[in-house]
CSV table of C-alpha atoms in Angstrom, one decimal:
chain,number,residue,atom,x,y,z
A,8,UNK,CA,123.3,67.3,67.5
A,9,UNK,CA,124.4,70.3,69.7
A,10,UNK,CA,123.3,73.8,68.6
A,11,UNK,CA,124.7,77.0,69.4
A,12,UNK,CA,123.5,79.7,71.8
A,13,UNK,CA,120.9,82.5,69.9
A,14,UNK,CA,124.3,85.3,70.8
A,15,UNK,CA,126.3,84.2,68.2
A,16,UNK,CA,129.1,83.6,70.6
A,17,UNK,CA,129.8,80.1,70.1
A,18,UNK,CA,128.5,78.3,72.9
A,19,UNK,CA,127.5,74.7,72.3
A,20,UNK,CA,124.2,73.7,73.9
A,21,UNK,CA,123.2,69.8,74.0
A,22,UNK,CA,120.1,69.0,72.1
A,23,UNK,CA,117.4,66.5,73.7
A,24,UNK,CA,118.3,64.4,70.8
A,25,UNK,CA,122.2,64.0,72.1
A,26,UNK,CA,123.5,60.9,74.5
A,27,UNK,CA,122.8,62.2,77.7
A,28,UNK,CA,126.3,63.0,78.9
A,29,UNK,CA,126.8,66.0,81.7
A,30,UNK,CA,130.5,66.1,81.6
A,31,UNK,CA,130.1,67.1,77.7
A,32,UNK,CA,127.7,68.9,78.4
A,33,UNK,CA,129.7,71.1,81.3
A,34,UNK,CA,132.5,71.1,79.6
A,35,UNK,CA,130.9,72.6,76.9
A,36,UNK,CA,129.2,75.2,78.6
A,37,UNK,CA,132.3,76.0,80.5
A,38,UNK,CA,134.3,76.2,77.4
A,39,UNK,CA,132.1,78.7,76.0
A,40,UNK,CA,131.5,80.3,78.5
A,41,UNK,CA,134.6,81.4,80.5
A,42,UNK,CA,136.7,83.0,78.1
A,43,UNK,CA,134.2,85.3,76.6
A,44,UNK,CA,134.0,86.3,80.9
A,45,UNK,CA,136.0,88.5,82.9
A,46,UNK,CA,139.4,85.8,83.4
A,47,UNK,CA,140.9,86.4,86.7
A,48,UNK,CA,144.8,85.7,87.3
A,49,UNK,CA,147.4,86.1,89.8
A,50,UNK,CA,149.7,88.2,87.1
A,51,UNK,CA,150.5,88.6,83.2
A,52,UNK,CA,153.0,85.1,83.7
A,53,UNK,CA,150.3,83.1,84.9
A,54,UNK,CA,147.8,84.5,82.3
A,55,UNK,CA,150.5,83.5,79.6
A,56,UNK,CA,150.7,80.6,80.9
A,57,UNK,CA,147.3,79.4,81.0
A,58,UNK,CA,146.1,81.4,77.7
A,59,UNK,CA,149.2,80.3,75.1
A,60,UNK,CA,146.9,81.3,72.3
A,61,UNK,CA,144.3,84.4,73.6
A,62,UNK,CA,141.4,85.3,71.2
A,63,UNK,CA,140.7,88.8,70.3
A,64,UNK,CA,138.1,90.3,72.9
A,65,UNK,CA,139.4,88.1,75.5
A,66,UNK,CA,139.3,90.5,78.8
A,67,UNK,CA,141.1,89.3,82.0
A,68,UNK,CA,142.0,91.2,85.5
A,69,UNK,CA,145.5,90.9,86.8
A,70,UNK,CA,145.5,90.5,90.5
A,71,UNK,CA,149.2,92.1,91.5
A,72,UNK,CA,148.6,94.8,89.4
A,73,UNK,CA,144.6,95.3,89.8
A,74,UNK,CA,144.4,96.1,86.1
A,75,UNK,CA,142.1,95.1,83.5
A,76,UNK,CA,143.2,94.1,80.2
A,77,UNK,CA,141.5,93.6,76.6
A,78,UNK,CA,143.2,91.4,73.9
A,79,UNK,CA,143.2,93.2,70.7
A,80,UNK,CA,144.2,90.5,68.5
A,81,UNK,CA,148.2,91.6,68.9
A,82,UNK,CA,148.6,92.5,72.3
A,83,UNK,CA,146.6,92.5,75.9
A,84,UNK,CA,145.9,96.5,76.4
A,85,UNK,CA,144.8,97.8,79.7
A,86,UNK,CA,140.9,99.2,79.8
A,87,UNK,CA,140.5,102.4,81.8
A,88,UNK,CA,138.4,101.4,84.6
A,89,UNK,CA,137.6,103.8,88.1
A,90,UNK,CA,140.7,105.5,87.0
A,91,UNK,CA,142.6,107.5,89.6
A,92,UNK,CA,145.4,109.5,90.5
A,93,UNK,CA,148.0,107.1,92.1
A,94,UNK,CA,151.2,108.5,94.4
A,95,UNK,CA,154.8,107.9,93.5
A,96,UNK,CA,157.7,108.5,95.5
A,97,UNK,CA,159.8,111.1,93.3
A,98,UNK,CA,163.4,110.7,93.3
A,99,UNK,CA,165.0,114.7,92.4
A,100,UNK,CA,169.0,114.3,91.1
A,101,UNK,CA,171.3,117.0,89.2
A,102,UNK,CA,173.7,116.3,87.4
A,103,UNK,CA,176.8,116.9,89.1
A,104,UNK,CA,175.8,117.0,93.2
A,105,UNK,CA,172.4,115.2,93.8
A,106,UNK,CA,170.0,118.0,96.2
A,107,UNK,CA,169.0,116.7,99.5
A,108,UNK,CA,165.2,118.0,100.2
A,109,UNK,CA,165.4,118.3,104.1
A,110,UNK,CA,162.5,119.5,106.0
A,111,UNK,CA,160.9,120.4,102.0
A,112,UNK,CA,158.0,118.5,100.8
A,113,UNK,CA,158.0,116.6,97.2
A,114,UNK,CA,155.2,114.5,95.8
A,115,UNK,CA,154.5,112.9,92.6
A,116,UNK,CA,151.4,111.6,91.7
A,117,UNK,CA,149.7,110.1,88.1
A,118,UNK,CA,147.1,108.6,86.5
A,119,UNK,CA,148.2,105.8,83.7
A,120,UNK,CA,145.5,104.8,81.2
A,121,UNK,CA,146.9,102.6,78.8
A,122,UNK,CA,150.0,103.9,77.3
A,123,UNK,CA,149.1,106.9,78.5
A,124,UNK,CA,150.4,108.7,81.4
A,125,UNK,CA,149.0,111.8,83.4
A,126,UNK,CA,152.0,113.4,86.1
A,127,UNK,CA,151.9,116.0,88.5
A,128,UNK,CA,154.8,116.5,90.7
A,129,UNK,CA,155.2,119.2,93.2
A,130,UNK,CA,159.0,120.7,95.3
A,131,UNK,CA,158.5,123.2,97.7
A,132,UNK,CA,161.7,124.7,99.0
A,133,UNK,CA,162.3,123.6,102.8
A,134,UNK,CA,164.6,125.6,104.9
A,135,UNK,CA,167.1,122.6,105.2
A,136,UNK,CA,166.8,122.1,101.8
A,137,UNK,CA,170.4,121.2,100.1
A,138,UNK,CA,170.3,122.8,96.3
A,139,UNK,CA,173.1,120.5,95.0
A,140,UNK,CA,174.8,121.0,92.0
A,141,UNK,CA,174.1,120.8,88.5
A,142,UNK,CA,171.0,120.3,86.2
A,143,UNK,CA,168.3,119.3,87.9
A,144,UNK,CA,165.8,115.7,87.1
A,145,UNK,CA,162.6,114.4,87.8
A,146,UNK,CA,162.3,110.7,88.1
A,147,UNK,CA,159.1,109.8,86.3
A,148,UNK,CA,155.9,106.9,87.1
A,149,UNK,CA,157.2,104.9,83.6
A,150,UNK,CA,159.8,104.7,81.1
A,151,UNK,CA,158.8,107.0,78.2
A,152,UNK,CA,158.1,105.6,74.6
A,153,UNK,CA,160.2,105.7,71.6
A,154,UNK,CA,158.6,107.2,68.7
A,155,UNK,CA,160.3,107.9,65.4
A,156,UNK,CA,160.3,111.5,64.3
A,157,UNK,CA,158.7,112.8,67.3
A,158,UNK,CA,158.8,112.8,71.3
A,159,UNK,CA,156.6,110.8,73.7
A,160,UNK,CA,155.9,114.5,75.5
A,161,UNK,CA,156.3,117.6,77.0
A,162,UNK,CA,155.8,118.7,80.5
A,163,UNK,CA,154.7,121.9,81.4
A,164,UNK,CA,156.9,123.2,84.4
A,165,UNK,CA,155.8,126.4,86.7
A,166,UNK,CA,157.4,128.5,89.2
A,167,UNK,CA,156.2,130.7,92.2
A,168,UNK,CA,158.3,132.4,95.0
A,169,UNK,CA,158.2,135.8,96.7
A,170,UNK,CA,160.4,137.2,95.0
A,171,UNK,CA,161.2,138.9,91.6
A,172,UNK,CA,160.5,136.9,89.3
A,173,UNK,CA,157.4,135.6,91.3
A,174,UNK,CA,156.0,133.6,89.0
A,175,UNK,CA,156.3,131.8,85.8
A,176,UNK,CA,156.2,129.0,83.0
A,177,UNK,CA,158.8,126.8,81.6
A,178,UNK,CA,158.7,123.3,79.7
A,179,UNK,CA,160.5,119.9,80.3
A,180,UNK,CA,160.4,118.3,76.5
A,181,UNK,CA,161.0,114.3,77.0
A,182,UNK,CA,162.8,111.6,74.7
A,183,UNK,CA,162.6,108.0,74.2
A,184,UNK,CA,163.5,105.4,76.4
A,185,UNK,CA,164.1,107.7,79.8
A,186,UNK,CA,162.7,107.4,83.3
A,187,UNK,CA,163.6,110.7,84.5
A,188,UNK,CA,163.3,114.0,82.9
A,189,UNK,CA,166.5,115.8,81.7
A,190,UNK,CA,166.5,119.4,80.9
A,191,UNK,CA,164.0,122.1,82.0
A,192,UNK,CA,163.7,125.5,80.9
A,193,UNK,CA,162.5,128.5,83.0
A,194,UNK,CA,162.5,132.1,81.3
A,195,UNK,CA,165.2,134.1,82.7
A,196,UNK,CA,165.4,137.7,83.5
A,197,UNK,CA,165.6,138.7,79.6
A,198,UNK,CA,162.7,138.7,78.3
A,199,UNK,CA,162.2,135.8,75.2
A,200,UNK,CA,165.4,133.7,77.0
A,201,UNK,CA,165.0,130.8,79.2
A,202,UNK,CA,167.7,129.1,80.8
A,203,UNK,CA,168.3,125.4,81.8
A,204,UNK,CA,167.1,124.7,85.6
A,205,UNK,CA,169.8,124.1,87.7
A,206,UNK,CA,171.1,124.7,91.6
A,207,UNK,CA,172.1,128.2,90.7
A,208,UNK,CA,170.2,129.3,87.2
A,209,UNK,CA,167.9,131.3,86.1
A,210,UNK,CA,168.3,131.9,90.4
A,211,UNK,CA,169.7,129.3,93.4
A,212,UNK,CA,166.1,128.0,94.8
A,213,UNK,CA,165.2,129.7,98.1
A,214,UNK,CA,162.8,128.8,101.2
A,215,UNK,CA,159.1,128.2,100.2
A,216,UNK,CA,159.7,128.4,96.6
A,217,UNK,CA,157.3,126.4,95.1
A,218,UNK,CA,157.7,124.4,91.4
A,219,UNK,CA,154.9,122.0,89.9
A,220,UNK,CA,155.9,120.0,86.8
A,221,UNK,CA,152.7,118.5,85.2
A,222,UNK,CA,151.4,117.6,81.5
A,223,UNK,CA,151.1,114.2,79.7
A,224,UNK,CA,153.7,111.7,78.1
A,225,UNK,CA,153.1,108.0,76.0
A,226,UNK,CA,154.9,105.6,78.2
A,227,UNK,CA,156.6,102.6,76.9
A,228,UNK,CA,154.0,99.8,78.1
């Protein structure tokens, strides 16, 4: 009568008193063996496909993402792994006339762990730079989360240029359900009052100014 493996993980071993029999006996092993493994597939449709009913502490690596994923019992949840800072290509829009960045730089970059989402994104000013019209947005990595009574974040948002003011701090607070950000605040020139960015408030951006928007949001998936 098969016995079990000493690990208490299930895995049925063929005792010498069994029918001889190798494809039971590999397809026993096999059985108990692969899905308490690292499960490769091509992406989460194929996995869904071939796992209809996944056991909690299944783990699995999805090839067109390069992610790797843990089954919690409810849902397959990504494990931080080598985690690193990834680049995204930033789309900047206002509200009324959409800016054109011309010979200015913009990056975006984050790091997603989980629902978890680390941004950093970075305008500099270019002398071809077109300012546009209207509030100014940020398109961000992931679609934010909905939580009820409370925000999936807040960005922190900084300013430096040559001129007066030279330097300083605003915020960017984010709601459910949006991939870009939508109002951000920069203190104007009385003190305790911050006005909404846009092309011409608190000041029309000028040549080599520099903003960084940066912080931490819970994203959607």
């Amino acid at each position: 009568m098969p016995t079990t493996d000493a690990y208490g993980q299930g895995v049925s071993i063929a005792a010498l008193t069994d029918a001889p029999n190798a494809a039971t006996l590999a397809q026993n092993l096999a059985d108990g063996i692969v899905p308490r493994s690292v499960m490769r597939f091509a992406s989460a449709s194929a996995r869904a496909a071939t796992i209809t009913s996944p056991a909690e502490g299944m783990v699995s690596w999805l090839q067109d993402t390069n992610s790797l994923e843990v089954y919690d019992g409810s849902a397959w949840r990504a494990v931080p792994y080598g985690t690193q800072w990834t680049t995204y290509a930033v789309a900047w829009t206002a509200t009324t006339t959409n800016p054109s960045l011309g010979n200015g730089t913009l990056i975006g970059q984050y790091m997603k762990i989980g629902t978890t989402c680390h941004i950093y994104i970075k305008l500099v000013i270019g002398s071809t730079t077109n300012a546009g019209s209207g509030t100014y947005r940020f398109s961000l990595p992931f679609t934010t989360a909905t939580i009820t009574n409370s925000d999936p974040g807040c960005l922190v948002a900084v300013f430096s240029r040559a001129t007066t003011p030279n330097h300083g701090s605003g915020n960017s607070p984010l709601g459910g359900g949006w991939a870009t950000t939508d109002q951000i605040w920069f203190p104007s020139s009385t003190p305790g009052d911050e006005n909404v960015w846009t092309h011409n408030s608190p000041w029309t951006p000028a040549t080599t100014n520099v903003f960084r928007i940066h912080g931490t949001y819970q994203t959607a998936t």
